[in-house]
Coordinates of C-alpha atoms and ligand atoms in Angstrom, one line a residue:
M1 CA 109.4 135.2 120.7
I2 CA 107.4 137.6 118.5
I3 CA 108.5 137.9 114.9
D4 CA 107.1 141.2 113.6
L5 CA 107.8 141.6 109.9
R6 CA 104.8 143.9 109.1
S7 CA 107.1 146.9 108.6
D8 CA 110.6 148.3 109.4
T9 CA 108.7 151.0 111.4
V10 CA 108.0 148.6 114.3
T11 CA 111.5 148.9 115.8
K12 CA 112.0 150.3 119.3
P13 CA 115.0 152.5 120.3
T14 CA 118.0 150.6 121.5
Q15 CA 119.7 151.4 124.8
G16 CA 122.5 153.2 123.0
M17 CA 120.0 155.3 121.1
L18 CA 118.1 156.1 124.3
N19 CA 121.3 157.1 126.0
A20 CA 122.1 159.5 123.2
M21 CA 118.5 161.0 123.5
M22 CA 118.8 161.5 127.2
K23 CA 122.0 163.5 126.8
A24 CA 120.7 165.7 124.0
K25 CA 121.2 169.5 124.4
V26 CA 117.8 171.1 123.5
G27 CA 116.1 174.4 123.0
D28 CA 113.0 175.8 121.4
D29 CA 113.1 174.8 117.8
V30 CA 110.4 177.3 116.9
F31 CA 113.0 179.9 117.8
R32 CA 115.4 177.7 115.9
E33 CA 117.4 177.4 119.1
D34 CA 117.5 173.6 119.4
E35 CA 121.2 172.8 119.1
T36 CA 120.7 169.1 118.4
V37 CA 118.1 169.7 115.7
N38 CA 120.4 172.2 114.1
I39 CA 123.3 169.8 114.1
L40 CA 121.1 167.0 112.6
E41 CA 119.9 169.4 109.8
D42 CA 123.4 170.6 109.0
K43 CA 124.7 167.0 109.0
I44 CA 122.0 165.8 106.6
A45 CA 122.3 168.8 104.3
K46 CA 126.1 168.2 104.1
M47 CA 125.7 164.5 103.4
F48 CA 123.5 165.4 100.3
G49 CA 125.7 168.4 99.3
K50 CA 122.7 170.7 99.7
E51 CA 122.4 174.0 101.5
K52 CA 119.5 173.2 103.8
A53 CA 117.7 170.4 105.6
L54 CA 114.5 170.7 107.7
F55 CA 113.5 168.2 110.4
F56 CA 109.9 166.9 110.2
P57 CA 107.7 164.7 112.4
S58 CA 106.9 162.4 109.5
G59 CA 107.9 161.4 106.0
T60 CA 104.4 162.3 104.8
M61 CA 104.8 165.8 106.0
A62 CA 108.2 166.1 104.4
N63 CA 106.8 164.9 101.1
Q64 CA 103.7 167.0 101.3
T65 CA 105.9 170.1 102.0
A66 CA 107.9 169.3 98.9
L67 CA 104.8 169.0 96.7
K68 CA 103.7 172.4 98.1
L69 CA 107.1 174.0 97.4
H70 CA 107.2 172.8 93.8
T71 CA 103.7 173.4 92.6
N72 CA 100.7 175.8 92.4
P73 CA 97.1 174.7 92.7
G74 CA 95.9 173.1 89.5
D75 CA 99.4 171.8 88.6
Q76 CA 100.1 168.1 88.0
V77 CA 102.9 165.9 89.4
I78 CA 104.1 162.9 87.4
C79 CA 104.6 159.8 89.6
D80 CA 104.3 156.0 89.4
K81 CA 100.9 154.4 90.1
Y82 CA 102.5 152.8 93.2
A83 CA 103.8 156.1 94.6
H84 CA 103.5 156.7 98.3
I85 CA 102.4 160.3 97.6
Y86 CA 99.5 159.0 95.6
N87 CA 98.5 155.9 97.5
Y88 CA 99.4 156.4 101.2
E89 CA 99.3 160.1 102.0
S90 CA 95.5 160.3 102.4
G91 CA 95.0 162.3 99.3
G92 CA 97.2 165.1 100.6
A93 CA 98.5 166.1 97.2
S94 CA 95.0 167.4 96.3
F95 CA 94.1 168.4 99.9
N96 CA 97.2 170.4 100.7
S97 CA 98.4 171.6 97.3
G98 CA 95.4 171.4 95.0
I99 CA 97.3 169.3 92.5
S100 CA 96.6 166.1 90.6
C101 CA 98.8 163.1 89.9
K102 CA 99.6 161.8 86.4
L103 CA 100.2 158.2 87.1
I104 CA 102.8 156.2 85.1
D105 CA 102.2 152.5 84.7
G106 CA 105.7 151.5 85.7
N107 CA 107.4 148.4 86.7
R108 CA 107.7 147.8 90.5
G109 CA 107.2 151.5 91.1
M110 CA 109.8 152.5 88.5
F111 CA 109.6 153.9 85.0
D112 CA 111.8 155.4 82.3
S113 CA 112.5 158.8 80.8
N114 CA 110.4 158.1 77.7
Q115 CA 107.4 157.5 79.9
V116 CA 108.0 160.8 81.6
I117 CA 108.1 162.6 78.2
E118 CA 104.8 161.0 77.3
A119 CA 103.2 162.0 80.6
I120 CA 104.1 165.7 80.3
N121 CA 101.0 167.7 79.3
P122 CA 101.1 170.0 76.3
S123 CA 101.3 173.7 77.2
A124 CA 97.8 174.6 76.0
Y125 CA 95.9 176.4 78.7
Y126 CA 93.2 173.8 79.0
Y127 CA 95.7 171.2 80.3
S128 CA 96.8 171.1 83.9
K129 CA 100.4 172.4 84.1
T130 CA 103.0 169.6 84.6
S131 CA 105.4 171.1 87.1
L132 CA 107.0 168.2 89.0
V133 CA 108.3 164.7 88.6
E134 CA 108.4 162.5 91.7
I135 CA 110.1 159.1 92.2
E136 CA 110.7 156.8 95.1
N137 CA 113.9 155.0 96.0
T138 CA 113.6 152.3 97.2
T139 CA 110.1 151.7 96.1
N140 CA 107.7 150.7 98.9
K141 CA 104.8 149.1 97.0
G142 CA 107.4 148.0 94.4
G143 CA 108.9 145.7 97.0
G144 CA 112.1 147.6 97.9
A145 CA 113.3 147.8 94.3
C146 CA 116.2 150.1 93.6
W147 CA 116.3 152.5 90.6
N148 CA 119.0 152.3 88.0
F149 CA 120.9 155.6 88.5
D150 CA 121.5 156.1 84.8
E151 CA 117.7 156.2 84.3
I152 CA 117.4 158.8 87.1
L153 CA 120.0 160.9 85.2
K154 CA 117.9 160.6 82.0
I155 CA 114.8 161.7 83.8
K156 CA 116.7 164.6 85.3
K157 CA 117.6 165.7 81.7
V158 CA 113.9 165.5 80.7
C159 CA 113.1 167.7 83.8
D160 CA 115.7 170.3 82.8
E161 CA 114.5 170.4 79.2
N162 CA 110.9 170.9 80.3
N163 CA 111.4 173.1 83.3
L164 CA 110.1 170.5 85.7
R165 CA 111.2 170.2 89.3
F166 CA 112.4 166.7 90.5
H167 CA 111.6 165.3 94.0
L168 CA 112.9 162.1 95.5
D169 CA 110.8 160.3 98.2
G170 CA 113.8 158.7 99.9
A171 CA 112.1 157.2 102.9
R172 CA 114.2 154.1 102.3
L173 CA 117.0 155.8 100.3
W174 CA 119.5 154.5 103.0
N175 CA 118.7 150.9 101.9
A176 CA 119.4 151.8 98.2
L177 CA 122.7 153.5 99.1
V178 CA 123.9 150.4 101.0
A179 CA 122.6 147.9 98.5
K180 CA 124.0 149.7 95.4
N181 CA 127.1 151.2 97.1
Q182 CA 126.0 154.8 96.2
S183 CA 126.4 158.1 98.0
A184 CA 123.9 160.6 99.3
E185 CA 125.8 163.3 97.5
Q186 CA 125.2 161.8 94.0
Y187 CA 121.5 162.0 94.7
G188 CA 121.8 165.5 96.0
K189 CA 123.3 166.6 92.7
V190 CA 120.3 165.4 90.8
F191 CA 117.2 166.2 92.8
D192 CA 115.7 169.6 93.8
T193 CA 114.5 168.1 97.1
I194 CA 114.9 164.7 98.8
S195 CA 112.9 163.4 101.8
V196 CA 114.5 160.8 104.0
C197 CA 113.1 158.8 107.0
L198 CA 114.9 158.1 110.2
S199 CA 112.1 156.0 111.6
K200 CA 112.2 153.1 109.1
G201 CA 115.5 151.1 108.6
L202 CA 117.4 153.4 110.8
G203 CA 115.4 152.5 113.9
C204 CA 114.5 155.9 115.3
P205 CA 111.1 156.5 117.0
V206 CA 110.2 159.6 115.0
G207 CA 111.6 161.8 112.2
S208 CA 112.2 162.6 108.6
L209 CA 114.1 165.4 106.9
L210 CA 113.6 167.3 103.6
V211 CA 116.8 168.6 101.9
G212 CA 117.3 171.1 99.2
N213 CA 119.0 174.3 98.3
S214 CA 118.1 177.6 100.1
E215 CA 116.2 179.1 97.2
I216 CA 113.6 176.3 97.4
M217 CA 113.9 175.4 101.1
N218 CA 113.3 179.0 102.4
G219 CA 109.6 178.4 102.0
A220 CA 109.7 175.0 103.8
L221 CA 109.7 176.4 107.4
R222 CA 106.4 178.3 106.8
I223 CA 104.7 175.3 105.1
R224 CA 105.8 173.0 107.9
K225 CA 104.2 175.5 110.3
I226 CA 101.0 175.6 108.3
F227 CA 100.9 171.8 108.3
G228 CA 101.1 171.9 112.1
G229 CA 104.7 170.4 112.1
N230 CA 106.5 172.9 114.3
M231 CA 108.2 171.2 117.3
R232 CA 109.8 172.6 120.4
Q233 CA 112.5 170.7 122.2
A234 CA 112.8 168.3 119.3
G235 CA 116.5 167.7 120.0
Y236 CA 115.6 164.6 122.0
I237 CA 114.3 162.9 118.9
A238 CA 116.9 164.6 116.6
A239 CA 119.6 162.9 118.9
A240 CA 118.1 159.6 118.0
G241 CA 118.7 160.5 114.3
L242 CA 122.3 161.5 114.8
Y243 CA 122.9 158.3 116.7
A244 CA 121.3 156.3 113.8
L245 CA 123.3 158.0 111.1
D246 CA 126.5 156.9 112.9
N247 CA 125.4 153.4 114.0
N248 CA 122.6 152.0 111.9
I249 CA 123.3 152.6 108.2
E250 CA 126.0 150.0 107.5
R251 CA 124.0 147.3 109.3
L252 CA 121.2 147.6 106.7
K253 CA 123.2 145.0 104.7
D254 CA 122.2 142.5 107.4
D255 CA 118.5 143.3 106.8
H256 CA 119.1 142.8 103.1
K257 CA 120.8 139.5 103.5
R258 CA 118.0 138.2 105.7
A259 CA 115.4 139.4 103.3
K260 CA 117.2 137.5 100.5
E261 CA 117.3 134.4 102.6
I262 CA 113.5 134.7 103.3
E263 CA 113.0 135.0 99.5
E264 CA 115.0 131.8 98.9
S265 CA 113.0 130.0 101.6
L266 CA 109.7 131.1 100.2
C267 CA 110.6 130.0 96.7
E268 CA 110.9 126.5 98.0
L269 CA 107.3 126.4 99.3
T270 CA 104.9 124.7 96.9
F271 CA 101.8 126.8 98.0
I272 CA 103.6 130.0 97.0
K273 CA 102.9 131.2 93.5
S274 CA 105.6 133.8 93.2
V275 CA 108.1 135.9 95.1
E276 CA 109.3 139.3 93.8
L277 CA 113.0 139.7 93.4
V278 CA 114.5 140.9 96.7
E279 CA 117.0 143.8 96.4
T280 CA 116.8 145.3 99.9
N281 CA 114.7 144.7 103.0
I282 CA 111.2 144.1 101.5
V283 CA 109.9 140.7 100.5
I284 CA 106.6 140.6 98.5
F285 CA 105.0 137.3 97.5
E286 CA 101.8 135.8 96.3
L287 CA 100.1 132.6 97.4
N288 CA 98.7 130.0 95.0
D289 CA 95.1 130.9 94.0
D290 CA 93.6 128.0 96.0
V291 CA 95.3 129.1 99.2
D292 CA 93.2 131.1 101.6
E293 CA 95.1 134.2 102.5
A294 CA 93.3 135.0 105.8
L295 CA 93.9 131.4 106.9
F296 CA 97.6 131.6 106.0
L297 CA 98.0 134.9 107.9
K298 CA 96.2 133.4 110.9
K299 CA 98.5 130.3 110.9
L300 CA 101.5 132.6 111.0
A301 CA 100.0 134.7 113.7
D302 CA 99.3 131.6 115.8
N303 CA 103.1 131.0 115.7
N304 CA 103.8 134.7 116.6
I305 CA 104.8 135.7 113.1
Y306 CA 103.2 138.8 111.8
I307 CA 103.2 140.0 108.2
I308 CA 100.8 142.2 106.2
S309 CA 98.6 142.0 103.2
M310 CA 99.2 144.6 100.5
G311 CA 95.9 143.9 98.8
G312 CA 95.6 142.2 95.4
R313 CA 96.7 139.0 97.0
K314 CA 100.2 140.4 97.7
L315 CA 101.8 139.7 101.1
R316 CA 104.7 141.6 102.5
M317 CA 107.5 141.0 105.0
V318 CA 110.0 143.7 105.9
T319 CA 113.3 143.0 107.8
H320 CA 114.6 145.5 110.3
L321 CA 116.8 146.3 113.3
D322 CA 114.7 144.3 115.7
Y323 CA 114.5 141.3 113.5
T324 CA 117.6 139.5 115.0
E325 CA 119.5 136.6 113.7
L326 CA 117.8 134.4 116.3
K327 CA 114.4 135.5 115.1
H328 CA 115.5 134.9 111.5
E329 CA 116.6 131.3 112.2
E330 CA 113.3 130.7 113.9
L331 CA 111.3 132.2 111.0
L332 CA 113.2 130.0 108.4
K333 CA 112.5 127.0 110.5
Q334 CA 108.8 127.8 110.8
L335 CA 108.5 128.5 107.1
K336 CA 109.9 125.0 106.3
S337 CA 107.4 123.4 108.6
L338 CA 104.3 125.1 107.1
Ligands
PLP401 C1 107.0 155.4 105.1 C2 107.1 156.1 103.8 C3 106.9 157.5 103.8 C4 106.6 158.3 105.0 O1 105.7 157.8 105.9 P1 105.5 158.4 107.4 O2 104.8 157.2 108.0 O3 104.6 159.6 107.2 O4 106.8 158.7 108.0 C5 107.0 158.1 102.6 N1 107.4 157.4 101.5 C6 107.6 156.1 101.5 C7 108.0 155.5 100.2 C8 107.4 155.4 102.6 O5 107.6 154.1 102.6

């Protein structure tokens, strides 16, 4: 039995998902003639109460397209120091859009509206122009933490008062919606654009979408093409997305419950220094200073348990669709015996 908790992206399509993919009606999406892609885009746009959604091969490309849509070269985006767009998109913000990031020193990837106000540059010409605020929900490097929605509303107000666009990296927004009992629509009302992933908690092999209203999204198709993201009979993978929206959202609560139980188990181990509060499906913890991290990871791997290091002595486990109850019981047992 292999217990792979490195990421929620390691899942493989279930038989039900594969069946849905096999039956998909497809066409050439470059001509916008793929029926299944069109259905998926319409469905996601409706869920968020937005006019348009566009299907992307990756979350990175969806985010990068959003950055490009909202900014001009030389502009600045305000985001947290943990932001995926800053840390894990290969410097794409500068490469693709010629923009810089103003990093906020937040808490677990989150910050408040006063910090946004402080981060906005004065309008004098020698400053870079602040044009966008970006947040992540749930936060990845922040350990799956969920934003307080009231704080999001306060930041939206600051954006409106300062003529700033507002983008949400919602790669794991589904987890936040389930954990906090929120709706996609309430997020759609606040953000100019939102990216969501199908290939994380929802268990699809590929796919992300960017949603927004037509005025902004009209440029997205051209940018996706420039980034090399045009696809042809993409309906086969869009079908996986449609299947996941119907079948794999509610079950995220099982991932959350298991992550919480892992947190509790870790807290009982004497060689573990701290475990970050678990709100969704990510568990981040630190070993005591005298414990060799590489040795610990090897010991787990020898027992077919795989987790990853986040750097800075932080270790991460992520629960997901392929992490079954059976595997969960085995993991808890193994942790006890370490
Ligand atoms: C995974 C992830 C993305 C997108 O990643 P891709 O691997 O390009 O699909 C974007 N933002 C966050 C917060 C993520 O965790």
